[in-house]
Amino acid sequence: MGGPASAGLYGWGATTETDGSVLIGDYWNYRIVHFEDSGAKAAPYVFAGKLGYGPGTNQAPYGLGVDPFNGDVYMAEGSEPDVNVYDKNGNFITSYGTNAVHFVNFTYPGHVAVNPVNENVYVVDQWAGDIDIINPKTQSLVGTFGSGQLIQPRGIAFDSSGNFWVADQGHHRIVIYNQKNSIVKTIAPPGGVSTSFEFRGLAIDTSHSVAYVVNNQGCRIQEFNADASSGQYGAYTSQFGSCGTGNGQFEDGGRDITVDGSHNIWVGDLGNFRVQVFSPSGAFLFAEPSPPAPPPTGGFNGPRGATFDSSGDLFVTDTYNERVEKFTPTAGGGYTFSLAWGLRGENPDQFNYPRLMCFDPANGLIIIANTDSNEIVAYTTNGVYKWAGTGLADPYGVACAPTGTIYAADSNNHDIAVFSSSGTKTGTIGTNLGFDRGIWVDTDGSIWVSSMASGKIFHFAASGTQLGTFNVGAASMPFGIAGDAGYLYIALSSSNEVAQYTRSGALVSTFKASTPQGLVFSSSGRLFVVEEGSDVVGEWAVP
């Protein structure tokens, strides 16, 4: 069941062409779209629309930049981790990174800007906490700076003096550098560094000497003086924007930002499936598309987890659409869509990349690993929020015991977190498991967990005693686990296979599935496989 179900636009990255038109990174549609400053579709409308790995393909466009000398377009795709280069007509030219034409050891390239003085390309490497400089003439890395000065930098832009501003998210500040890569000034957000402040984008109107910073917390666009000759250089001046779904509001804060040829401000509004445009005074002008085209129900965009409740209803985490969908069994043996809930955001009833899930039979609740909010969350089967279990680091998997105990694969803490049925963390199991992802409670109460980092499957008693381990190979990137009376089934996500193992670790057989993620058995003994690669949930009869 299922199939592709993308929104019309997932507005994220943003930059302005040399003719004043605007490019928007359409994140989960894996492309760049092109608008005139009036909002009309420009030609070519679609750039870089090829999903994949390696040169000329992408795994979601993050930050965008344009070379002011020749109009070349740079697209940073953090998770690849590469930077692709296209000409102004959208034709692929070359790429830099680990899967690219020219090797550069990026960790997570997030934003990019071209130096208007010498045409060097500045790439913000978020996870490395530095900025890499590429010379497009020699097509090579010529310098790196900022290490030890920056933590998770997220945006970069040059002002009219040639200084460049960097959004230093980890320090909750803006850092201004000169052409010698020395710090000229640091700027705290209004109210000081204690103010909630999450950078998502940075742009400068060089003609008007105004810097715009997207402060995701509070859904604000904040303005600063970018006139280096002024005594108020770097001073905060004003702000606009608020949270919500209306005009001038952002569902999950804003994303990247750019200034078009008419000096209007474009901001990616990912949570509302659009990009919004504001006048220099901060007045809302229009949005594209209008009205927004949200994802259709009954399909998926990057699904991860699935579970059944006691009534036989099927629930699926539609990860990139930031929602859960519920399907009811039909008389003919299939399933029909009945309910969806969820939005992108950090509020208690919102999602931030929901992944694996389970059904708690003791309390009748759906439990979901809300990965990027570092929590597990509980809902009724009708989508009513109940509680969150916190104190986790990027949990990918969750498993429910019949007793009401909940186990979370606490992926970046490399252990298993144990929760009560009300969401209270009561302890941990295991240490140094690597990046654990899939987790399942066996009929005897023991726990199986997969480690992506090591390629191992760990087996623990409910008491926490390790009972054994076996290896399925790190290259296969194991994810979801489920079992029946005879065998374990493990999703080998990068191998596009589901593997059948004995509980002693002997491989029995495999079958093909497109990037399998979560696994769950129905009450009739059928194995349901969430296939991220094809946006479907497959139903399998297994031995």
Coordinates of C-alpha atoms in Angstrom, one line a residue:
M1 CA 0.0 0.0 0.0
G2 CA 1.0 3.6 -0.3
G3 CA 3.1 5.2 -3.0
P4 CA 4.8 8.6 -3.4
A5 CA 3.0 11.4 -1.6
S6 CA 5.0 14.6 -1.7
A7 CA 4.0 18.2 -1.1
G8 CA 4.1 20.7 -3.9
L9 CA 7.1 22.5 -2.4
Y10 CA 9.3 21.8 0.7
G11 CA 11.0 25.3 0.9
W12 CA 14.5 25.1 2.4
G13 CA 17.5 26.5 0.6
A14 CA 17.4 29.9 -1.1
T15 CA 19.7 32.1 -3.3
T16 CA 19.4 34.8 -6.0
E17 CA 20.5 34.6 -9.6
T18 CA 22.5 37.4 -11.2
D19 CA 19.4 38.6 -13.0
G20 CA 17.5 39.0 -9.7
S21 CA 15.4 35.8 -10.0
V22 CA 15.3 33.4 -7.1
L23 CA 16.2 29.7 -6.6
I24 CA 14.5 27.7 -3.9
G25 CA 15.7 24.3 -2.6
D26 CA 12.7 22.0 -2.8
Y27 CA 14.1 19.7 -0.1
W28 CA 12.1 16.5 -0.1
N29 CA 11.3 16.8 -3.8
Y30 CA 15.1 16.6 -4.4
R31 CA 15.3 19.6 -6.7
I32 CA 15.8 23.3 -7.1
V33 CA 12.9 25.5 -8.4
H34 CA 13.2 28.8 -10.1
F35 CA 11.0 31.9 -9.7
E36 CA 11.0 35.4 -11.1
D37 CA 10.9 38.1 -8.4
S38 CA 7.3 38.6 -9.2
G39 CA 6.6 35.0 -8.1
A40 CA 6.0 33.7 -11.7
K41 CA 7.8 30.5 -12.7
A42 CA 11.1 31.3 -14.3
A43 CA 12.9 29.3 -17.0
P44 CA 14.2 26.7 -16.4
Y45 CA 11.8 26.1 -13.6
V46 CA 13.4 22.9 -12.3
F47 CA 17.1 22.6 -11.5
A48 CA 19.0 19.5 -10.3
G49 CA 16.0 17.2 -10.1
K50 CA 17.8 13.9 -10.1
L51 CA 17.6 11.8 -6.9
G52 CA 20.7 9.6 -6.2
Y53 CA 24.2 9.4 -5.1
G54 CA 27.2 10.9 -6.8
P55 CA 27.8 13.7 -9.3
G56 CA 24.8 15.4 -10.8
T57 CA 22.4 13.8 -8.3
N58 CA 21.2 14.8 -4.8
Q59 CA 19.9 13.6 -1.5
A60 CA 18.0 16.9 -0.8
P61 CA 19.3 20.3 -1.5
Y62 CA 20.3 22.2 1.6
G63 CA 22.1 25.6 1.1
L64 CA 22.4 27.3 -2.3
G65 CA 24.8 30.0 -3.6
V66 CA 25.4 31.8 -6.9
D67 CA 28.6 32.9 -8.4
P68 CA 28.1 36.7 -9.1
F69 CA 30.7 36.6 -11.9
N70 CA 29.2 33.9 -14.2
G71 CA 25.9 32.8 -12.6
D72 CA 27.0 29.3 -11.7
V73 CA 24.8 27.7 -9.0
Y74 CA 26.2 25.8 -6.0
M75 CA 24.1 23.3 -4.1
A76 CA 25.2 22.0 -0.8
E77 CA 23.7 18.6 0.1
G78 CA 24.8 17.9 3.7
S79 CA 24.1 14.2 4.0
E80 CA 25.8 13.3 0.7
P81 CA 28.1 15.1 1.7
D82 CA 28.8 17.0 -1.6
V83 CA 28.5 20.4 -3.3
N84 CA 27.2 20.2 -6.8
V85 CA 27.7 23.0 -9.4
Y86 CA 25.3 23.9 -12.2
D87 CA 25.3 26.6 -14.8
K88 CA 22.6 29.2 -14.8
N89 CA 20.5 27.0 -17.1
G90 CA 20.6 24.1 -14.7
N91 CA 23.2 21.9 -16.5
F92 CA 25.5 20.0 -14.2
I93 CA 29.2 21.2 -14.4
T94 CA 31.1 19.5 -11.6
S95 CA 31.0 18.6 -7.9
Y96 CA 33.1 18.6 -4.7
G97 CA 32.9 16.2 -1.8
T98 CA 33.3 12.6 -0.8
N99 CA 31.1 11.2 -3.6
A100 CA 32.0 13.9 -6.1
V101 CA 34.2 14.6 -9.1
H102 CA 36.7 16.5 -7.0
F103 CA 37.4 15.0 -3.5
V104 CA 36.9 17.3 -0.5
N105 CA 36.6 15.8 2.9
F106 CA 33.3 17.5 3.9
T107 CA 31.5 16.3 7.0
Y108 CA 28.1 18.1 6.4
P109 CA 28.2 21.0 4.0
G110 CA 25.2 23.1 4.8
H111 CA 25.6 26.6 3.2
V112 CA 27.6 28.1 0.4
A113 CA 28.5 31.6 -0.8
V114 CA 30.9 32.9 -3.4
N115 CA 33.4 35.6 -2.5
P116 CA 32.6 38.7 -4.7
V117 CA 36.3 39.8 -4.4
N118 CA 38.1 36.7 -5.7
E119 CA 35.4 34.2 -6.8
N120 CA 36.5 31.6 -4.2
V121 CA 33.7 29.4 -2.9
Y122 CA 33.1 29.4 0.8
V123 CA 31.4 26.2 2.1
V124 CA 30.0 26.0 5.6
D125 CA 30.8 22.6 7.0
Q126 CA 28.3 22.4 9.9
W127 CA 29.4 19.3 11.7
A128 CA 33.1 20.0 11.3
G129 CA 32.5 23.5 12.7
D130 CA 34.6 25.3 10.0
I131 CA 34.5 26.9 6.6
D132 CA 36.3 25.4 3.5
I133 CA 37.4 27.5 0.6
I134 CA 37.4 26.1 -2.9
N135 CA 39.1 27.8 -5.9
P136 CA 36.8 27.1 -8.9
K137 CA 39.6 27.8 -11.4
T138 CA 41.9 25.1 -10.0
Q139 CA 38.9 23.1 -8.7
S140 CA 40.6 22.4 -5.5
L141 CA 40.4 23.1 -1.8
V142 CA 42.7 26.0 -1.0
G143 CA 42.0 26.7 2.7
T144 CA 40.0 25.9 5.8
F145 CA 39.4 28.2 8.8
G146 CA 37.1 28.7 11.8
S147 CA 37.9 25.5 13.6
G148 CA 37.7 26.2 17.3
Q149 CA 35.9 29.5 16.6
L150 CA 32.6 28.1 15.3
I151 CA 30.1 25.4 16.4
Q152 CA 27.6 24.2 13.9
P153 CA 27.8 27.2 11.6
R154 CA 24.7 27.4 9.4
G155 CA 24.7 30.4 7.1
I156 CA 27.1 32.7 5.3
A157 CA 26.8 36.0 3.3
F158 CA 29.1 38.7 2.1
D159 CA 28.4 42.4 2.7
S160 CA 29.3 45.3 0.4
S161 CA 32.7 45.8 2.2
G162 CA 33.8 42.3 1.4
N163 CA 33.4 41.1 5.0
F164 CA 31.4 37.9 5.4
W165 CA 28.9 37.1 8.1
V166 CA 28.6 33.6 9.5
A167 CA 25.7 32.3 11.6
D168 CA 27.4 30.6 14.5
Q169 CA 24.6 28.5 15.7
G170 CA 26.5 26.7 18.5
H171 CA 27.5 29.9 20.1
H172 CA 24.2 31.7 19.4
R173 CA 25.9 34.6 17.7
I174 CA 26.9 36.0 14.3
V175 CA 30.6 36.2 13.5
I176 CA 31.9 38.8 11.0
Y177 CA 35.2 38.0 9.2
N178 CA 37.4 40.1 6.9
Q179 CA 39.0 38.9 3.7
K180 CA 42.0 37.6 5.7
N181 CA 39.6 35.3 7.6
S182 CA 40.1 37.2 10.8
I183 CA 37.2 38.1 13.1
V184 CA 36.1 41.7 12.9
K185 CA 33.1 41.5 15.1
T186 CA 30.7 39.2 16.9
I187 CA 27.0 39.9 17.4
A188 CA 24.7 38.5 20.0
P189 CA 21.0 38.2 19.3
P190 CA 18.6 40.8 20.7
G191 CA 18.4 40.2 24.5
G192 CA 21.8 38.5 24.7
V193 CA 23.0 35.0 24.2
S194 CA 20.5 33.6 26.7
T195 CA 17.7 34.4 24.3
S196 CA 16.4 31.4 22.4
F197 CA 18.1 31.6 19.1
E198 CA 18.4 29.0 16.3
F199 CA 19.9 30.0 13.0
R200 CA 18.4 28.7 9.8
G201 CA 19.6 31.2 7.2
L202 CA 21.5 34.4 6.6
A203 CA 21.3 36.9 3.7
I204 CA 22.5 40.4 3.1
D205 CA 21.0 43.1 0.9
T206 CA 24.3 44.8 -0.1
S207 CA 22.5 47.8 -1.8
H208 CA 20.6 48.6 1.4
S209 CA 23.2 47.3 3.8
V210 CA 20.8 45.2 5.8
A211 CA 21.6 41.7 7.0
Y212 CA 18.6 39.3 7.5
V213 CA 18.9 36.3 9.9
V214 CA 16.3 33.6 10.2
N215 CA 15.9 32.9 13.9
N216 CA 13.9 29.7 13.9
Q217 CA 12.8 30.0 17.6
G218 CA 9.9 32.3 17.6
C219 CA 9.6 32.2 13.8
R220 CA 11.3 35.6 13.4
I221 CA 13.4 37.2 10.7
Q222 CA 15.8 39.6 12.5
E223 CA 17.6 42.5 10.8
F224 CA 21.0 44.0 11.5
N225 CA 23.0 46.9 10.2
A226 CA 25.4 45.7 7.5
D227 CA 27.1 49.0 6.7
A228 CA 30.7 48.6 7.6
S229 CA 31.3 52.4 7.5
S230 CA 28.6 53.0 10.1
G231 CA 29.1 53.3 13.8
Q232 CA 26.2 51.0 14.1
Y233 CA 27.7 48.2 12.1
G234 CA 26.3 44.9 13.3
A235 CA 23.6 46.5 15.4
Y236 CA 20.1 44.9 15.6
T237 CA 17.5 47.1 14.0
S238 CA 14.1 45.2 13.8
Q239 CA 12.3 41.9 13.2
F240 CA 9.2 40.5 11.5
G241 CA 7.4 37.1 11.3
S242 CA 5.5 34.9 13.8
C243 CA 4.5 31.3 14.2
G244 CA 1.5 29.8 12.5
T245 CA 0.0 28.9 9.2
G246 CA -1.2 32.3 8.0
N247 CA 0.4 34.9 5.8
G248 CA 3.6 36.1 7.3
Q249 CA 3.7 33.1 9.7
F250 CA 5.9 30.0 9.8
E251 CA 4.8 26.6 10.9
D252 CA 8.3 25.4 11.9
G253 CA 10.2 28.7 11.9
G254 CA 11.8 29.7 8.6
R255 CA 14.6 28.0 6.6
D256 CA 17.1 29.7 4.3
I257 CA 16.7 33.3 3.1
T258 CA 17.6 35.4 0.1
V259 CA 17.0 38.9 -1.3
D260 CA 15.7 39.2 -4.9
G261 CA 16.5 41.8 -7.5
S262 CA 13.6 44.0 -6.2
H263 CA 15.1 43.9 -2.6
N264 CA 12.2 41.7 -1.4
I265 CA 13.0 38.9 1.1
W266 CA 12.3 35.2 0.3
V267 CA 12.1 32.7 3.1
G268 CA 11.7 28.9 2.9
D269 CA 8.6 27.9 4.9
L270 CA 9.1 24.1 5.0
G271 CA 6.4 23.4 7.5
N272 CA 3.8 25.2 5.4
F273 CA 5.0 23.7 2.1
R274 CA 5.8 27.0 0.5
V275 CA 8.2 29.9 0.3
Q276 CA 7.1 33.4 1.6
V277 CA 8.1 36.8 0.2
F278 CA 8.3 40.0 2.2
S279 CA 8.9 43.7 1.4
P280 CA 12.1 45.4 2.8
S281 CA 9.9 46.7 5.6
G282 CA 8.8 43.2 6.6
A283 CA 5.3 43.3 5.1
F284 CA 4.0 40.0 3.7
L285 CA 3.7 40.2 -0.1
F286 CA 2.9 36.7 -1.4
A287 CA 3.7 33.0 -1.1
E288 CA 4.4 30.3 -3.7
P289 CA 2.7 28.0 -4.3
S290 CA -0.6 29.7 -3.3
P291 CA -2.5 28.0 -2.0
P292 CA 0.1 25.5 -0.7
A293 CA -0.1 21.9 -1.9
P294 CA 0.3 19.7 1.1
P295 CA 1.1 16.0 0.7
P296 CA -1.9 13.9 -0.3
T297 CA -3.2 11.4 2.3
G298 CA -2.7 7.7 1.9
G299 CA 0.8 7.8 0.5
F300 CA 4.3 8.4 1.9
N301 CA 7.5 10.4 1.5
G302 CA 10.3 8.5 3.2
P303 CA 8.3 6.2 5.5
R304 CA 10.2 4.5 8.3
G305 CA 8.1 2.6 10.9
A306 CA 4.9 0.6 11.1
T307 CA 2.8 -1.1 13.8
F308 CA -0.6 -2.7 14.4
D309 CA -2.9 -1.9 17.3
S310 CA -5.2 -4.5 19.0
S311 CA -8.0 -3.8 16.5
G312 CA -5.8 -4.7 13.5
D313 CA -5.4 -1.1 12.3
L314 CA -2.0 -0.3 10.7
F315 CA 0.0 2.8 11.6
V316 CA 2.9 4.1 9.5
T317 CA 5.3 7.0 10.2
D318 CA 5.4 9.1 7.1
T319 CA 8.8 10.6 8.0
Y320 CA 9.5 13.4 5.5
N321 CA 5.9 14.5 5.7
E322 CA 6.2 14.7 9.5
R323 CA 3.1 12.7 10.2
V324 CA 1.6 9.4 11.1
E325 CA -1.0 7.7 8.9
K326 CA -3.6 5.2 10.0
F327 CA -5.1 2.5 7.8
T328 CA -8.1 0.3 8.6
P329 CA -8.4 -3.3 7.2
T330 CA -11.0 -3.9 4.5
A331 CA -13.2 -6.9 4.0
G332 CA -11.2 -7.9 0.9
G333 CA -7.9 -8.2 2.9
G334 CA -6.4 -4.8 2.0
Y335 CA -6.2 -1.5 4.0
T336 CA -7.8 1.9 3.5
F337 CA -6.6 5.2 4.8
S338 CA -8.6 6.5 7.7
L339 CA -6.6 9.2 9.6
A340 CA -3.4 11.3 9.6
W341 CA -1.9 13.5 12.2
G342 CA 1.3 15.6 12.7
L343 CA 3.1 18.7 11.6
R344 CA 6.7 19.6 11.4
G345 CA 7.9 21.3 14.6
E346 CA 9.2 21.1 18.2
N347 CA 5.9 21.5 20.1
P348 CA 4.6 18.6 22.1
D349 CA 2.2 17.4 19.4
Q350 CA 4.5 17.9 16.5
F351 CA 7.1 15.7 14.8
N352 CA 10.8 16.2 14.0
Y353 CA 11.6 13.1 11.8
P354 CA 9.5 10.3 13.3
R355 CA 11.0 6.9 12.7
L356 CA 10.2 3.5 14.1
M357 CA 7.1 2.9 16.2
C358 CA 5.3 0.2 18.3
F359 CA 2.0 -0.4 20.0
D360 CA 1.8 -0.6 23.8
P361 CA -0.9 -3.2 24.4
A362 CA -1.0 -2.5 28.1
N363 CA -2.1 1.1 27.6
G364 CA -3.5 1.1 24.1
L365 CA -1.0 3.8 22.9
I366 CA 1.1 4.2 19.8
I367 CA 4.8 4.9 20.8
I368 CA 7.0 6.7 18.2
A369 CA 10.7 7.5 18.1
N370 CA 10.7 11.3 17.4
T371 CA 14.3 11.3 16.4
D372 CA 15.4 14.9 16.0
S373 CA 13.5 16.0 19.0
N374 CA 15.5 13.5 21.1
E375 CA 12.4 11.8 22.5
I376 CA 9.8 9.1 22.2
V377 CA 6.2 10.2 22.1
A378 CA 2.9 8.5 22.9
Y379 CA -0.4 9.0 21.1
T380 CA -3.8 7.4 21.3
T381 CA -4.8 5.4 18.3
N382 CA -6.9 8.4 17.2
G383 CA -3.9 10.7 17.2
V384 CA -4.3 12.4 20.6
Y385 CA -1.0 13.4 22.2
K386 CA -0.4 11.9 25.7
W387 CA 3.3 12.2 26.8
A388 CA 6.9 12.4 25.7
G389 CA 9.9 10.5 27.1
T390 CA 13.0 12.6 27.0
G391 CA 16.7 12.4 27.8
L392 CA 17.6 10.7 24.5
A393 CA 20.1 11.4 21.7
D394 CA 18.6 10.8 18.3
P395 CA 16.5 7.7 19.0
Y396 CA 15.8 5.7 15.9
G397 CA 13.9 2.7 17.2
V398 CA 11.3 1.9 19.8
A399 CA 9.8 -1.4 21.1
C400 CA 6.9 -2.2 23.4
A401 CA 6.8 -5.1 25.8
P402 CA 3.4 -6.6 26.8
T403 CA 4.0 -5.4 30.4
G404 CA 4.0 -1.8 29.3
T405 CA 7.7 -1.3 29.5
I406 CA 9.1 0.6 26.5
Y407 CA 12.6 0.2 25.0
A408 CA 14.2 2.9 22.8
A409 CA 17.3 2.4 20.6
D410 CA 19.1 5.5 21.9
S411 CA 21.2 5.8 18.8
N412 CA 23.7 8.4 19.6
N413 CA 24.1 7.3 23.3
H414 CA 24.9 3.9 21.9
D415 CA 22.6 2.0 24.4
I416 CA 19.0 1.0 25.0
A417 CA 16.9 3.3 27.1
V418 CA 14.2 1.8 29.3
F419 CA 10.9 3.7 30.0
S420 CA 7.8 3.1 32.1
S421 CA 4.4 3.1 30.4
S422 CA 4.0 6.7 31.4
G423 CA 7.2 7.9 29.7
T424 CA 9.5 8.0 32.7
K425 CA 13.1 6.9 31.9
T426 CA 14.0 4.1 34.4
G427 CA 17.4 2.9 33.2
T428 CA 19.6 1.7 30.3
I429 CA 20.7 -1.6 28.9
G430 CA 24.0 -2.2 27.1
T431 CA 27.0 0.0 26.4
N432 CA 29.0 0.9 23.4
L433 CA 26.5 -0.6 21.0
G434 CA 27.4 1.8 18.2
F435 CA 24.6 3.6 16.4
D436 CA 21.7 1.3 17.3
R437 CA 18.5 1.7 15.3
G438 CA 16.1 -1.2 15.2
I439 CA 14.8 -2.9 18.3
W440 CA 12.2 -5.6 19.0
V441 CA 10.9 -7.5 22.1
D442 CA 10.8 -11.2 21.7
T443 CA 8.0 -13.4 23.0
D444 CA 10.2 -14.4 26.0
G445 CA 10.7 -10.7 26.9
S446 CA 14.3 -10.5 25.7
I447 CA 15.4 -7.6 23.5
W448 CA 17.0 -7.6 20.1
V449 CA 18.7 -4.5 18.7
S450 CA 20.6 -3.7 15.5
S451 CA 23.7 -1.5 15.3
M452 CA 24.3 0.3 12.1
A453 CA 27.8 1.2 13.0
S454 CA 29.0 -2.3 13.7
G455 CA 26.6 -4.4 11.7
K456 CA 25.9 -6.5 14.7
I457 CA 22.6 -7.8 16.2
F458 CA 22.7 -7.7 20.0
H459 CA 20.5 -9.8 22.3
F460 CA 19.7 -8.9 25.9
A461 CA 17.6 -10.3 28.6
A462 CA 15.0 -7.9 30.1
S463 CA 17.3 -7.7 33.1
G464 CA 20.0 -6.2 30.9
T465 CA 22.3 -9.2 30.7
Q466 CA 23.7 -9.6 27.3
L467 CA 22.8 -13.0 25.9
G468 CA 24.6 -13.0 22.6
T469 CA 25.4 -11.2 19.4
F470 CA 25.9 -12.0 15.7
N471 CA 27.1 -10.1 12.7
V472 CA 25.1 -9.1 9.6
G473 CA 27.7 -6.7 8.2
A474 CA 28.0 -2.9 8.7
A475 CA 27.8 -2.3 5.0
S476 CA 24.2 -3.6 4.9
M477 CA 23.2 -0.9 7.5
P478 CA 20.8 -3.0 9.5
F479 CA 17.6 -1.3 10.7
G480 CA 14.3 -2.8 11.7
I481 CA 13.9 -6.1 13.4
A482 CA 10.8 -8.4 13.8
G483 CA 10.4 -12.0 14.6
D484 CA 7.9 -14.9 14.6
A485 CA 8.1 -18.2 16.4
G486 CA 10.9 -19.5 14.2
Y487 CA 13.0 -16.7 12.9
L488 CA 14.3 -13.2 13.1
Y489 CA 13.8 -10.8 10.2
I490 CA 16.2 -7.9 9.8
A491 CA 16.0 -5.0 7.4
L492 CA 19.3 -4.6 5.6
S493 CA 18.6 -1.1 4.3
S494 CA 21.6 -0.4 2.1
S495 CA 21.5 -3.9 0.6
N496 CA 17.8 -3.6 -0.3
E497 CA 17.1 -6.9 1.4
V498 CA 15.3 -8.4 4.3
A499 CA 17.2 -11.2 5.8
Q500 CA 15.8 -14.2 7.7
Y501 CA 18.0 -15.5 10.5
T502 CA 17.7 -18.1 13.2
R503 CA 18.0 -16.8 16.8
S504 CA 21.5 -18.3 16.9
G505 CA 22.5 -16.0 14.1
A506 CA 22.5 -18.4 11.1
L507 CA 21.4 -16.8 7.8
V508 CA 18.5 -18.8 6.3
S509 CA 17.4 -16.7 3.3
T510 CA 16.9 -13.1 2.0
F511 CA 14.3 -11.3 -0.2
K512 CA 14.4 -8.0 -2.0
A513 CA 12.8 -4.8 -0.7
S514 CA 13.6 -1.2 -1.7
T515 CA 15.5 0.4 1.2
P516 CA 13.7 -1.6 3.9
Q517 CA 13.2 0.2 7.2
G518 CA 10.7 -0.9 9.8
L519 CA 9.3 -4.4 10.1
V520 CA 6.2 -5.7 11.9
F521 CA 4.1 -8.8 11.9
S522 CA 0.3 -8.7 11.6
S523 CA -1.9 -11.0 13.8
S524 CA -2.3 -13.3 10.7
G525 CA 1.5 -13.9 10.6
R526 CA 2.2 -11.7 7.5
L527 CA 5.4 -9.6 7.6
F528 CA 4.9 -5.9 6.7
V529 CA 8.0 -4.1 5.4
V530 CA 8.3 -0.4 5.2
E531 CA 10.1 0.4 2.0
E532 CA 11.6 3.9 2.0
G533 CA 13.0 3.6 -1.5
S534 CA 9.6 3.0 -3.1
D535 CA 7.4 4.8 -0.5
V536 CA 5.3 1.7 0.1
V537 CA 4.5 -0.8 2.8
G538 CA 4.8 -4.3 1.4
E539 CA 3.0 -7.4 2.8
W540 CA 4.9 -10.7 2.7
A541 CA 4.1 -14.3 3.4
V542 CA 7.2 -15.7 5.1
P543 CA 8.2 -19.3 6.0

